[in-house]
PDB file of C-alpha atoms in Angstrom:
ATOM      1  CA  UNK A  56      98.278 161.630  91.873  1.00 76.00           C
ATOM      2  CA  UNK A  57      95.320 163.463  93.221  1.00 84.00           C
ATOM      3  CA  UNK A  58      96.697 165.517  96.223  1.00 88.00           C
ATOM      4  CA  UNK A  59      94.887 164.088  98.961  1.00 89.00           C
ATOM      5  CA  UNK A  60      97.036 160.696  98.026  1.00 86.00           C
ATOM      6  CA  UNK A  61     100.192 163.180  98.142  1.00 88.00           C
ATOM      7  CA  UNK A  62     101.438 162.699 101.548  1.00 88.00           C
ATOM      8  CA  UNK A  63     101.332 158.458 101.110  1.00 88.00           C
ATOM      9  CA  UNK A  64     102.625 158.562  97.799  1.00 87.00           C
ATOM     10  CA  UNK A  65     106.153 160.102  99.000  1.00 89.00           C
ATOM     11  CA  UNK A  66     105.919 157.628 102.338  1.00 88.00           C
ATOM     12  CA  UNK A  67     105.639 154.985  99.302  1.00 88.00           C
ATOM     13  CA  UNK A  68     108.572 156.170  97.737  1.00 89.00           C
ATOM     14  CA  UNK A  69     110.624 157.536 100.329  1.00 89.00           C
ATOM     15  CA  UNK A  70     110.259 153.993 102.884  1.00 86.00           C
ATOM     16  CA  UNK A  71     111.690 151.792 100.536  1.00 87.00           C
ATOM     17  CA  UNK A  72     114.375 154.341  99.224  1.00 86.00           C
ATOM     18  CA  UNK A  73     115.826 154.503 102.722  1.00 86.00           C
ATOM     19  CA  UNK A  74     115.341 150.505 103.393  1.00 83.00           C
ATOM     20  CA  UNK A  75     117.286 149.695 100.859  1.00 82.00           C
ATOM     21  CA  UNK A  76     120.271 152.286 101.184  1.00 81.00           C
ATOM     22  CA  UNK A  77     120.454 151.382 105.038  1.00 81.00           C
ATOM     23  CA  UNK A  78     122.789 149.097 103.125  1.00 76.00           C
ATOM     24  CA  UNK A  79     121.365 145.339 103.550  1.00 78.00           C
ATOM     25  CA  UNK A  80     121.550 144.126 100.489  1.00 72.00           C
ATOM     26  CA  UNK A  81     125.150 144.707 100.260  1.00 70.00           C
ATOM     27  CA  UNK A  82     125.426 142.636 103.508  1.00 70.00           C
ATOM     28  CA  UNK A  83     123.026 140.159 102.624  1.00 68.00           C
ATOM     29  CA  UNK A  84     124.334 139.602  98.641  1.00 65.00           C
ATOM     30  CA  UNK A  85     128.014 140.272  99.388  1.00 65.00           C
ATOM     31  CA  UNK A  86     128.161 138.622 102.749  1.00 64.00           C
ATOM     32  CA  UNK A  87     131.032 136.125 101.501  1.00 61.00           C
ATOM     33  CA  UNK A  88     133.230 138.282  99.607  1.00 63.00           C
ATOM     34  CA  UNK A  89     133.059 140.396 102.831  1.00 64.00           C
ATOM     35  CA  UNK A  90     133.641 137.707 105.227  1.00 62.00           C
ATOM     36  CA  UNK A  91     136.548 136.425 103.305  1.00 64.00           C
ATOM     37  CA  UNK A  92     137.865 140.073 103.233  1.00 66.00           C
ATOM     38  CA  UNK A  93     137.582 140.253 106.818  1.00 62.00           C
ATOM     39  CA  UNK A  94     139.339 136.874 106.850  1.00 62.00           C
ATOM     40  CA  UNK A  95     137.030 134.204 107.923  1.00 57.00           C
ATOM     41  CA  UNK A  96     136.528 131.602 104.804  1.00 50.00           C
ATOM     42  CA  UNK A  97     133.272 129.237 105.134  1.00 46.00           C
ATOM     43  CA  UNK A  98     126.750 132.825 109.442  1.00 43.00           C
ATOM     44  CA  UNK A  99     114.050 135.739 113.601  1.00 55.00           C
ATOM     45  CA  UNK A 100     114.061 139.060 114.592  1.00 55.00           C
ATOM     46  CA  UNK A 101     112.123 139.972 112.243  1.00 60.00           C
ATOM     47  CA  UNK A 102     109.209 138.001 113.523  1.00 67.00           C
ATOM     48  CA  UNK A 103     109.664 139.563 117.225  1.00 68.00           C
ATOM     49  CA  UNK A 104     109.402 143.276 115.347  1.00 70.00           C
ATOM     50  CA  UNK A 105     106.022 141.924 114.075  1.00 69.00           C
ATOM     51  CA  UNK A 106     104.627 141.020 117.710  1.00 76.00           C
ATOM     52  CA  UNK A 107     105.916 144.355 118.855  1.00 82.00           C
ATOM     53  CA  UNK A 108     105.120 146.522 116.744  1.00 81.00           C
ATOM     54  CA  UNK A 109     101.630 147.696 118.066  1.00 83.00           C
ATOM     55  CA  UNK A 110     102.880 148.115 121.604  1.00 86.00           C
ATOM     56  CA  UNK A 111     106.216 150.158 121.030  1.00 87.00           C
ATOM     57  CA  UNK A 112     104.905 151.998 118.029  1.00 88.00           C
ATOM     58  CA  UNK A 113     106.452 152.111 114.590  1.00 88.00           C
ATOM     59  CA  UNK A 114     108.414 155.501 115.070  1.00 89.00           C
ATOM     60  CA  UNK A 115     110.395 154.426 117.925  1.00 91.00           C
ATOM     61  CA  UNK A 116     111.379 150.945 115.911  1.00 89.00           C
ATOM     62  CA  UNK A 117     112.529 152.979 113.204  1.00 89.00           C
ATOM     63  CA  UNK A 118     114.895 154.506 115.314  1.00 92.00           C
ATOM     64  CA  UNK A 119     116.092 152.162 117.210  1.00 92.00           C
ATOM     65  CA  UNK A 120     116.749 149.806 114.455  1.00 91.00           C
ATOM     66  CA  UNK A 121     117.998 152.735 112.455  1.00 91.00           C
ATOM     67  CA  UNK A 122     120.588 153.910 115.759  1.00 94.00           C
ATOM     68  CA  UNK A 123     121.305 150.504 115.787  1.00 94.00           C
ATOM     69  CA  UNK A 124     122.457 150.145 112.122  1.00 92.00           C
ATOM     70  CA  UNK A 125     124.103 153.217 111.929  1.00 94.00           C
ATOM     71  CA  UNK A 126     126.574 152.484 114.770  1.00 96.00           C
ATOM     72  CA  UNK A 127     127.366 149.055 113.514  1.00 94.00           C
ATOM     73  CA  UNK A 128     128.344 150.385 109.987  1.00 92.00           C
ATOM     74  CA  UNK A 129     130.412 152.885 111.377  1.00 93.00           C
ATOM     75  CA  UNK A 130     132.032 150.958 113.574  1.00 94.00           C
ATOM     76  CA  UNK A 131     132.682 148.219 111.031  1.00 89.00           C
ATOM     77  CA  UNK A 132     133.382 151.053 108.143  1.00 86.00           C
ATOM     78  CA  UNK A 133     135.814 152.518 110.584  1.00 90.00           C
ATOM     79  CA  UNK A 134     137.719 149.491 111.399  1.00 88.00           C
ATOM     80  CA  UNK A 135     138.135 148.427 107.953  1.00 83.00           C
ATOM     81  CA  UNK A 136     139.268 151.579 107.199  1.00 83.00           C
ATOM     82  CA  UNK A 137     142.000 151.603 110.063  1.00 84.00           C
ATOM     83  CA  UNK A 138     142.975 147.600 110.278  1.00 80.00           C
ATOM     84  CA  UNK A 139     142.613 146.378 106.676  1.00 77.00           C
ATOM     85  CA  UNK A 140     144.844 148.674 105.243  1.00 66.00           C
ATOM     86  CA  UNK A 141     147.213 147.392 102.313  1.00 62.00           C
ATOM     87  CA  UNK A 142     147.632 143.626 103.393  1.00 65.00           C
ATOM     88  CA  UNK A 143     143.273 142.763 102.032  1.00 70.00           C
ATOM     89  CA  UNK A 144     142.722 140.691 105.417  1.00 74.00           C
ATOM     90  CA  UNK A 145     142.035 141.476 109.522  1.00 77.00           C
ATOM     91  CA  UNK A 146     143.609 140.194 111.910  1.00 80.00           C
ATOM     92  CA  UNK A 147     141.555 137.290 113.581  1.00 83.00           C
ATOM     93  CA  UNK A 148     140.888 139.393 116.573  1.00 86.00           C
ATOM     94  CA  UNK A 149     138.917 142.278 114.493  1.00 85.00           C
ATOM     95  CA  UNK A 150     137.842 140.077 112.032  1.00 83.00           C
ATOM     96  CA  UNK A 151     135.585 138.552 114.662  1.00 86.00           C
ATOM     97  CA  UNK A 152     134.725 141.613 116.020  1.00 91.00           C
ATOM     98  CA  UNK A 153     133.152 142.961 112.647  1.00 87.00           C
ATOM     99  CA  UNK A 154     131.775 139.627 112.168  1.00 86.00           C
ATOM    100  CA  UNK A 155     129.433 140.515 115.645  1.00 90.00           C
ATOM    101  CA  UNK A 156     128.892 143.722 114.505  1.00 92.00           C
ATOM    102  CA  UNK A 157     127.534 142.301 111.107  1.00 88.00           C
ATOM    103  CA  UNK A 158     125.319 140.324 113.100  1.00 86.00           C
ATOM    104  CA  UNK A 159     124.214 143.025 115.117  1.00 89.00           C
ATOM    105  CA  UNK A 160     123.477 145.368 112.267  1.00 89.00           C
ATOM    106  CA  UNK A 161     121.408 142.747 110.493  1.00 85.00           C
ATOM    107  CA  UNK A 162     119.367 142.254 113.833  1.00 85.00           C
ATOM    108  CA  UNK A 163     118.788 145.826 113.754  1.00 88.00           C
ATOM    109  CA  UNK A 164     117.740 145.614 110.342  1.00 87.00           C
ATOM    110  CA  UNK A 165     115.263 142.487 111.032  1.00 83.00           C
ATOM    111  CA  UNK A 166     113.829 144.763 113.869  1.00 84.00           C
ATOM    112  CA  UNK A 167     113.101 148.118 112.308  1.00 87.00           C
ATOM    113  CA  UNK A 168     113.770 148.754 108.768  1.00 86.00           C
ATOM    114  CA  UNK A 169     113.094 145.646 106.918  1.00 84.00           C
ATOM    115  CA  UNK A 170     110.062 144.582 108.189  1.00 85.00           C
ATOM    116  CA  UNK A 171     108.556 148.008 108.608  1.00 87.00           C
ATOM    117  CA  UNK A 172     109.607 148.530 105.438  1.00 85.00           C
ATOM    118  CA  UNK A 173     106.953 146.591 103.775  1.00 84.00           C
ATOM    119  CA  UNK A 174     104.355 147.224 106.962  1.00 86.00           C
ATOM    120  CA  UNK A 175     104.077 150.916 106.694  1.00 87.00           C
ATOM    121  CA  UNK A 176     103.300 151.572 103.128  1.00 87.00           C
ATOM    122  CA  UNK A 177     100.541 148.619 103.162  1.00 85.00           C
ATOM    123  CA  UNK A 178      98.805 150.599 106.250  1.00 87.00           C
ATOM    124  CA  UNK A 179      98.840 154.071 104.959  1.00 86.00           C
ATOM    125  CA  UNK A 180      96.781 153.635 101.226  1.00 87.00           C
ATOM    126  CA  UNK A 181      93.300 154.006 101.601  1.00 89.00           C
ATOM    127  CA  UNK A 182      91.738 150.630 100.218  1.00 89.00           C
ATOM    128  CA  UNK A 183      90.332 152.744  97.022  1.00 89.00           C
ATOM    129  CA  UNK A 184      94.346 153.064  95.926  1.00 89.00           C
ATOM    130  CA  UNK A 185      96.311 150.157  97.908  1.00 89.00           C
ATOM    131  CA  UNK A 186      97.327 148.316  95.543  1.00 90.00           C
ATOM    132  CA  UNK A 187      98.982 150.992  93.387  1.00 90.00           C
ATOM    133  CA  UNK A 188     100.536 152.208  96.319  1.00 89.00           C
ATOM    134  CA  UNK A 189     102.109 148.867  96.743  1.00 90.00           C
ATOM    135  CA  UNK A 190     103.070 148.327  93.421  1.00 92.00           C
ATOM    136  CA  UNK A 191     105.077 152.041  93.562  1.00 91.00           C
ATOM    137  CA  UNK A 192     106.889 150.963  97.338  1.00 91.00           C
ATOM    138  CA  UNK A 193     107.539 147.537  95.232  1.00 90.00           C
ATOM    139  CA  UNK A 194     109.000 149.387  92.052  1.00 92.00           C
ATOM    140  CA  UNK A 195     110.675 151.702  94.435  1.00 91.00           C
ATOM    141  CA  UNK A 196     112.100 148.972  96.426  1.00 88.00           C
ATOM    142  CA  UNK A 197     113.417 146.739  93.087  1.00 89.00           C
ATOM    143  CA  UNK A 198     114.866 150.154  91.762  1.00 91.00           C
ATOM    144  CA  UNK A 199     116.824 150.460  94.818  1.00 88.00           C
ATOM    145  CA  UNK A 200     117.973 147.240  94.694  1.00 85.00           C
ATOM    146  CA  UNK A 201     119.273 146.886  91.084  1.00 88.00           C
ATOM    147  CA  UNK A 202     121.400 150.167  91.729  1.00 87.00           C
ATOM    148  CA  UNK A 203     123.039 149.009  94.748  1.00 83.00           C
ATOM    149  CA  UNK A 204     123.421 145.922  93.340  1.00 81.00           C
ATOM    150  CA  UNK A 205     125.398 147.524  90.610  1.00 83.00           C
ATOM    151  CA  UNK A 206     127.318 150.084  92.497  1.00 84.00           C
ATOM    152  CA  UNK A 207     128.840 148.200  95.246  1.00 77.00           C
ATOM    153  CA  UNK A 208     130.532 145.552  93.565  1.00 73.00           C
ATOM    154  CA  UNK A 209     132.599 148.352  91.211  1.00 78.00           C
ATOM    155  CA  UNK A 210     133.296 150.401  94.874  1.00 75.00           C
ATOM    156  CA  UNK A 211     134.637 147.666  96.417  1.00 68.00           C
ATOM    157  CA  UNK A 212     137.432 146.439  93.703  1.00 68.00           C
ATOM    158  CA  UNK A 213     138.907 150.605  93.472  1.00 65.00           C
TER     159      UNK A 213
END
């Protein structure tokens, strides 16, 4: 808490508040109920963000994975919005098409937000306080988790 720590202990909390509200886990733990919704029934980037990370700089991940993300959600959030309508299942046509977008938001994730996610906070504590500062990102992160975990579920059924 001492205020030289300050500035990394809101990166500690801040990082994995906006990792997990990108909206992944509701992709990653709902995936079937959503692909069934969209009417299909019975889908490594991460490791290529790791090898370049150093050469294109962590910023410029962050926001490409983060433009990347953003468009895919709207697009799919807009489509379902438009096409679903009363009948609770796309056509095949759209269906497919969210289905790529799905796949392209998740890329974006596995490029930018998810592994940098974890990177980021574990570079920016001084070795003195590391491992509390991991242990808040963590706590952070699991807090996150549990509420979107609980939310989304009860917003999708309205």
């Amino acid at each position: 808490m001492k205020p030289k720590y300050r500035p990394q202990l809101v990166m500690s909390i801040l990082i994995p508040f906006f990792q997990q509200v990108t909206g992944i886990n509701v992709i990653s733990f709902y995936a079937p109920i959503l692909f069934r919704t969209i009417g299909f029934v019975g889908l490594a980037t991460t490791f290529t963000s790791l090898l370049i990370v150093d050469k294109v700089g962590r910023r410029t991940l962050f926001a490409i994975g983060g433009v990347q993300m953003f468009i895919s959600q709207m697009l799919i959030g807009s489509i379902m919005a438009a096409k679903l309508g009363d009948h609770g299942v796309l056509s095949k046509g759209y269906g497919f098409l969210v289905l790529v977008l799905i796949g392209a938001y998740v890329a974006g994730f596995g490029l930018s937000w998810g592994p940098l996610g974890w990177l980021i906070p574990s570079e920016i504590f001084p070795l003195e306080i590391r491992s509390a500062g991991q242990s808040i990102t963590v706590a952070v992160g699991f807090l996150f988790t549990f509420i979107i975990a609980q939310t989304f579920l009860a917003m999708l059924f309205r």
